[in-house]
Coordinates of C-alpha atoms in Angstrom, one line a residue:
M1 CA 86.9 -5.0 115.5
I2 CA 89.5 -2.7 117.2
D3 CA 91.0 -1.8 113.8
S4 CA 87.5 -1.0 112.5
M5 CA 86.8 1.2 115.5
R6 CA 90.1 3.0 115.0
G7 CA 89.3 3.5 111.3
M8 CA 85.8 4.9 112.2
T9 CA 87.4 7.3 114.6
I10 CA 89.9 8.6 112.0
F11 CA 87.1 8.7 109.4
A12 CA 84.9 10.8 111.7
T13 CA 87.8 13.1 112.4
V14 CA 88.4 13.7 108.7
V15 CA 84.7 14.6 108.2
D16 CA 84.7 16.9 111.3
R17 CA 88.0 18.7 110.3
G18 CA 87.2 19.0 106.6
S19 CA 90.3 17.4 105.2
F20 CA 92.8 14.6 105.6
R21 CA 95.6 17.0 106.4
A22 CA 93.6 18.8 109.1
A23 CA 92.6 15.5 110.6
A24 CA 96.2 14.3 110.6
Q25 CA 97.3 17.4 112.3
Y26 CA 94.6 17.1 114.9
L27 CA 95.4 13.4 115.6
S28 CA 99.2 14.0 115.4
L29 CA 99.5 11.5 112.5
S30 CA 100.9 11.7 109.0
P31 CA 98.4 12.6 106.2
S32 CA 99.4 9.4 104.4
W33 CA 98.6 7.3 107.4
V34 CA 95.2 8.9 107.8
S35 CA 94.4 8.4 104.1
E36 CA 95.5 4.8 104.3
A37 CA 93.3 4.2 107.4
V38 CA 90.2 5.5 105.6
S39 CA 91.0 3.6 102.4
K40 CA 91.3 0.4 104.4
L41 CA 88.0 1.0 106.1
E42 CA 86.4 1.5 102.7
K43 CA 88.0 -1.7 101.5
D44 CA 86.9 -3.7 104.5
M45 CA 83.3 -2.4 104.2
G46 CA 83.2 -2.7 100.4
V47 CA 81.8 0.8 99.9
T48 CA 83.1 4.3 99.1
L49 CA 82.7 6.6 102.1
L50 CA 84.2 9.8 100.7
Y51 CA 84.3 11.4 97.2
R52 CA 87.8 13.0 96.9
S53 CA 89.2 15.6 94.6
T54 CA 92.4 17.7 94.8
R55 CA 90.4 20.5 96.6
H56 CA 87.2 19.0 98.0
Q57 CA 85.8 16.0 99.6
S58 CA 82.2 15.0 100.2
L59 CA 80.3 12.2 101.9
T60 CA 78.6 9.4 99.9
H61 CA 75.3 8.1 101.1
E62 CA 77.0 5.2 102.9
G63 CA 79.6 7.7 104.3
T64 CA 76.9 9.8 105.8
R65 CA 75.3 6.8 107.5
L66 CA 78.6 5.6 108.9
Y67 CA 79.6 9.1 110.1
E68 CA 76.4 9.3 112.1
E69 CA 77.0 5.9 113.7
A70 CA 80.7 6.7 114.3
K71 CA 79.8 10.0 116.1
A72 CA 77.3 8.1 118.2
M73 CA 80.0 5.6 119.1
L74 CA 82.5 8.2 120.0
D75 CA 80.0 10.2 122.0
A76 CA 79.0 7.1 124.0
A77 CA 82.7 6.3 124.7
E78 CA 83.4 9.8 125.9
R79 CA 80.4 9.8 128.2
G80 CA 81.5 6.5 129.6
L81 CA 85.0 7.9 130.3
D82 CA 83.5 11.0 131.9
A83 CA 81.2 8.8 134.1
I84 CA 84.1 6.8 135.7
K85 CA 86.5 9.7 136.2
P86 CA 87.0 10.6 139.9
S87 CA 84.7 13.5 140.8
S88 CA 87.7 15.3 142.3
D89 CA 89.4 15.6 139.0
E90 CA 89.8 19.1 137.6
P91 CA 87.4 19.5 134.6
S92 CA 89.3 19.2 131.4
G93 CA 88.6 18.6 127.7
L94 CA 87.4 20.5 124.6
L95 CA 84.1 22.3 124.8
R96 CA 82.6 23.6 121.5
V97 CA 80.3 26.6 122.0
A98 CA 78.2 28.3 119.3
L99 CA 77.3 32.0 120.0
P100 CA 75.6 34.9 118.1
A101 CA 78.3 37.1 116.7
F102 CA 77.1 40.3 118.5
V103 CA 77.9 38.6 121.9
T104 CA 81.5 39.7 121.3
Q105 CA 80.3 43.3 122.2
T106 CA 78.5 42.3 125.4
P107 CA 79.4 41.5 129.0
L108 CA 78.8 37.8 128.4
M109 CA 82.4 37.8 127.1
D110 CA 83.6 38.8 130.6
T111 CA 81.7 35.8 132.0
I112 CA 83.3 33.5 129.4
Q113 CA 86.7 34.9 130.3
K114 CA 86.0 34.1 134.0
F115 CA 85.0 30.6 133.1
A116 CA 88.2 30.1 131.2
K117 CA 90.3 31.4 134.1
S118 CA 88.4 29.2 136.6
Y119 CA 88.9 26.0 134.5
P120 CA 92.2 26.4 132.7
R121 CA 92.2 22.8 131.6
V122 CA 89.0 23.2 129.6
K123 CA 89.8 24.2 126.0
L124 CA 87.1 26.4 124.6
N125 CA 86.3 26.4 120.8
L126 CA 84.0 29.4 120.4
D127 CA 82.0 29.6 117.1
F128 CA 80.6 33.1 116.5
T129 CA 77.9 33.3 113.9
D130 CA 74.5 35.0 113.6
S131 CA 73.0 32.0 111.8
P132 CA 71.6 29.3 114.1
R133 CA 73.9 26.2 114.1
N134 CA 72.7 22.6 113.9
L135 CA 74.4 21.6 117.1
I136 CA 73.9 17.9 116.7
K137 CA 75.0 17.7 113.0
E138 CA 77.9 20.0 113.5
G139 CA 79.2 18.4 116.7
M140 CA 78.7 21.5 118.9
D141 CA 78.4 20.9 122.7
V142 CA 76.3 23.9 123.6
G143 CA 74.8 27.0 122.0
I144 CA 73.7 30.4 123.2
R145 CA 70.6 31.6 121.4
V146 CA 68.5 34.7 121.5
G147 CA 64.8 34.6 120.9
W148 CA 62.0 32.1 121.3
M149 CA 63.0 28.4 121.4
E150 CA 61.4 25.8 119.1
D151 CA 63.9 23.0 119.0
S152 CA 62.2 20.0 120.7
E153 CA 65.2 17.8 120.4
L154 CA 67.5 20.2 122.4
L155 CA 67.6 20.7 126.1
T156 CA 67.1 24.4 127.0
R157 CA 67.9 26.6 130.0
K158 CA 67.0 30.3 130.1
I159 CA 70.0 32.2 131.3
G160 CA 68.8 35.8 130.9
Q161 CA 67.1 38.3 128.6
S162 CA 68.3 40.5 125.8
H163 CA 66.8 44.0 126.3
R164 CA 66.6 46.1 123.2
M165 CA 66.3 49.8 122.2
L166 CA 65.0 51.3 119.0
V167 CA 67.7 53.6 117.6
A168 CA 68.7 55.6 114.6
S169 CA 71.9 57.5 113.7
Q170 CA 72.0 61.2 114.4
E171 CA 72.3 61.8 110.7
Y172 CA 69.2 59.9 109.9
A173 CA 67.1 61.3 112.8
A174 CA 68.1 64.9 111.9
D175 CA 66.2 64.5 108.6
K176 CA 63.1 63.5 110.4
N177 CA 60.7 64.8 113.0
L178 CA 61.3 62.8 116.1
P179 CA 58.4 60.4 116.6
K180 CA 56.0 60.9 119.5
H181 CA 54.1 57.7 118.9
P182 CA 54.9 54.4 117.2
S183 CA 52.5 55.2 114.4
D184 CA 54.8 58.1 113.4
L185 CA 57.4 55.4 112.2
Q186 CA 55.3 54.1 109.4
D187 CA 57.2 56.0 106.8
W188 CA 60.7 55.5 108.3
D189 CA 63.2 53.1 106.7
W190 CA 64.1 50.0 108.7
I191 CA 67.2 47.9 108.6
G192 CA 66.0 44.4 108.4
F193 CA 67.7 41.4 110.0
T194 CA 67.2 38.0 108.5
H195 CA 66.8 36.2 111.8
R196 CA 64.2 38.7 113.1
G197 CA 60.6 39.0 111.8
N198 CA 59.3 41.9 109.8
Y199 CA 57.2 43.2 112.7
T200 CA 58.3 45.1 115.8
E201 CA 56.1 45.5 118.9
L202 CA 56.4 48.5 121.2
I203 CA 54.9 48.7 124.6
S204 CA 53.8 51.9 126.3
E205 CA 54.2 52.6 130.0
S206 CA 50.5 51.9 130.4
G207 CA 50.8 48.6 128.7
E208 CA 49.5 49.5 125.3
I209 CA 51.0 47.4 122.5
I210 CA 51.6 48.7 119.0
R211 CA 52.7 46.3 116.3
I212 CA 54.6 48.0 113.4
K213 CA 55.3 46.4 110.1
E214 CA 58.9 47.3 109.2
R215 CA 59.5 49.0 105.9
N216 CA 62.8 47.4 105.2
A217 CA 65.1 49.5 103.1
I218 CA 67.7 46.8 103.3
T219 CA 67.9 43.4 104.9
V220 CA 71.1 41.7 106.1
N221 CA 72.0 38.4 107.9
S222 CA 74.8 39.8 110.2
A223 CA 74.2 41.8 113.4
E224 CA 77.5 43.6 112.8
A225 CA 76.3 44.6 109.3
V226 CA 73.1 46.0 111.0
N227 CA 75.2 48.1 113.3
Q228 CA 77.4 49.4 110.5
L229 CA 74.5 50.3 108.3
L230 CA 72.8 51.9 111.2
K231 CA 75.8 54.2 111.8
R232 CA 75.7 55.2 108.1
G233 CA 72.1 56.3 108.2
F234 CA 70.4 53.5 106.3
G235 CA 67.5 53.5 108.7
I236 CA 66.3 52.5 112.2
T237 CA 66.5 49.2 113.9
P238 CA 66.3 47.6 117.4
L239 CA 69.7 46.9 119.0
P240 CA 70.7 45.0 122.1
A241 CA 70.5 47.6 124.9
T242 CA 74.2 47.3 126.0
I243 CA 75.3 48.0 122.5
A244 CA 72.8 50.8 121.8
R245 CA 73.6 52.6 125.0
V246 CA 77.2 53.0 124.0
G247 CA 76.2 54.7 120.7
V248 CA 73.6 56.9 122.5
D249 CA 76.1 58.0 125.2
R250 CA 78.7 58.9 122.5
G251 CA 76.1 60.9 120.7
D252 CA 76.3 58.7 117.5
L253 CA 72.8 57.2 118.0
V254 CA 69.4 58.5 119.0
H255 CA 67.1 56.5 121.2
L256 CA 63.6 56.7 119.5
L257 CA 60.5 56.6 121.6
P258 CA 62.3 56.2 125.0
S259 CA 59.0 56.1 126.8
W260 CA 58.1 52.9 124.9
S261 CA 59.9 49.6 125.3
L262 CA 60.6 46.7 123.1
E263 CA 59.7 43.2 124.3
P264 CA 63.0 41.6 125.5
L265 CA 64.2 38.4 123.9
G266 CA 65.0 35.3 125.9
L267 CA 68.6 34.4 126.2
H268 CA 69.0 30.6 126.3
A269 CA 71.7 27.9 126.5
V270 CA 70.8 24.9 124.4
W271 CA 72.5 21.6 124.1
P272 CA 71.8 18.1 122.7
N273 CA 70.3 15.4 124.9
H274 CA 73.1 13.1 125.9
A275 CA 75.6 15.8 124.9
R276 CA 79.1 14.7 123.7
R277 CA 80.7 16.5 126.7
E278 CA 77.7 16.5 129.0
N279 CA 79.7 17.3 132.2
L280 CA 81.5 20.2 130.7
T281 CA 78.3 21.5 129.0
L282 CA 76.4 21.6 132.3
L283 CA 79.4 23.1 134.1
F284 CA 79.5 25.9 131.5
V285 CA 75.7 26.6 131.6
R286 CA 75.6 26.6 135.4
F287 CA 78.6 28.9 135.6
I288 CA 76.9 31.5 133.4
I289 CA 73.7 31.3 135.5
D290 CA 75.6 31.5 138.8
S291 CA 77.5 34.5 137.5
S292 CA 74.3 36.5 137.3
K293 CA 73.1 35.7 140.8
G294 CA 73.3 38.6 143.3
E295 CA 73.1 41.2 140.6
S296 CA 70.6 44.0 141.1
T297 CA 69.3 43.4 137.5
P298 CA 70.4 39.9 136.6
S299 CA 68.3 39.7 133.5
Q300 CA 70.3 42.6 132.0
K301 CA 73.7 41.4 133.1
F302 CA 74.8 39.7 129.9
L303 CA 73.1 41.6 127.1

């Protein structure tokens, strides 16, 4: 039984790390030892778990099922170890966090830096991508997401809001008459973002809401690409306010319809129920929330 559990642990690490060599390096074992351990597990079970080639590996149907069970076993073991550690112990371990790529340009990075300094024994693995990650499938402990939450299987905590501004480059705006009303934007080119809908709502100071269908000249799946295309005059787009203000203050961007506002997007921390590193996950989430307390505009602190 112990040999089987050891083999399952090595097998799960091979899948997580993407190769035998990477798993061996992570486990401080030789690649041949790792390969032999997985082969022995396959022989004992009488099934093939991984299809192997010189460059690629992929899970078989049986391998997928065993991987899910192995991860559940390892998660349960890790939670058990966390539960019996003395509460006075300094938090330690690996915490995997998925974040939108544009967060690198926001004050949230300062908060993450403070967390790292406050808990030096916690090793952070930060995964920056604009595409929502499957936290459970990809073994992530916690994710930061912007927008409206729909994942019923994830635990969620709102940690702030992402305020936005509608902007254009000076070059693009110079070729147009500055809009006085949202309806003036019907013929303007928009830079579409895959993870945002095709409609934008603007709200007047009196509470009037105007919904505009974007005429997307180009659509991309990267927030950084949106920013670069914006600077090059491809069209107009909403940007996180902290990023947009930098461009406006420098004179690179123009804030369109400043008397109208865009609905802010919720900023959420999400994590799986019975998270693999539940103690560290909650520590991280609470640290972010506590960092915003006492601010005059806490909802704008991070984004």
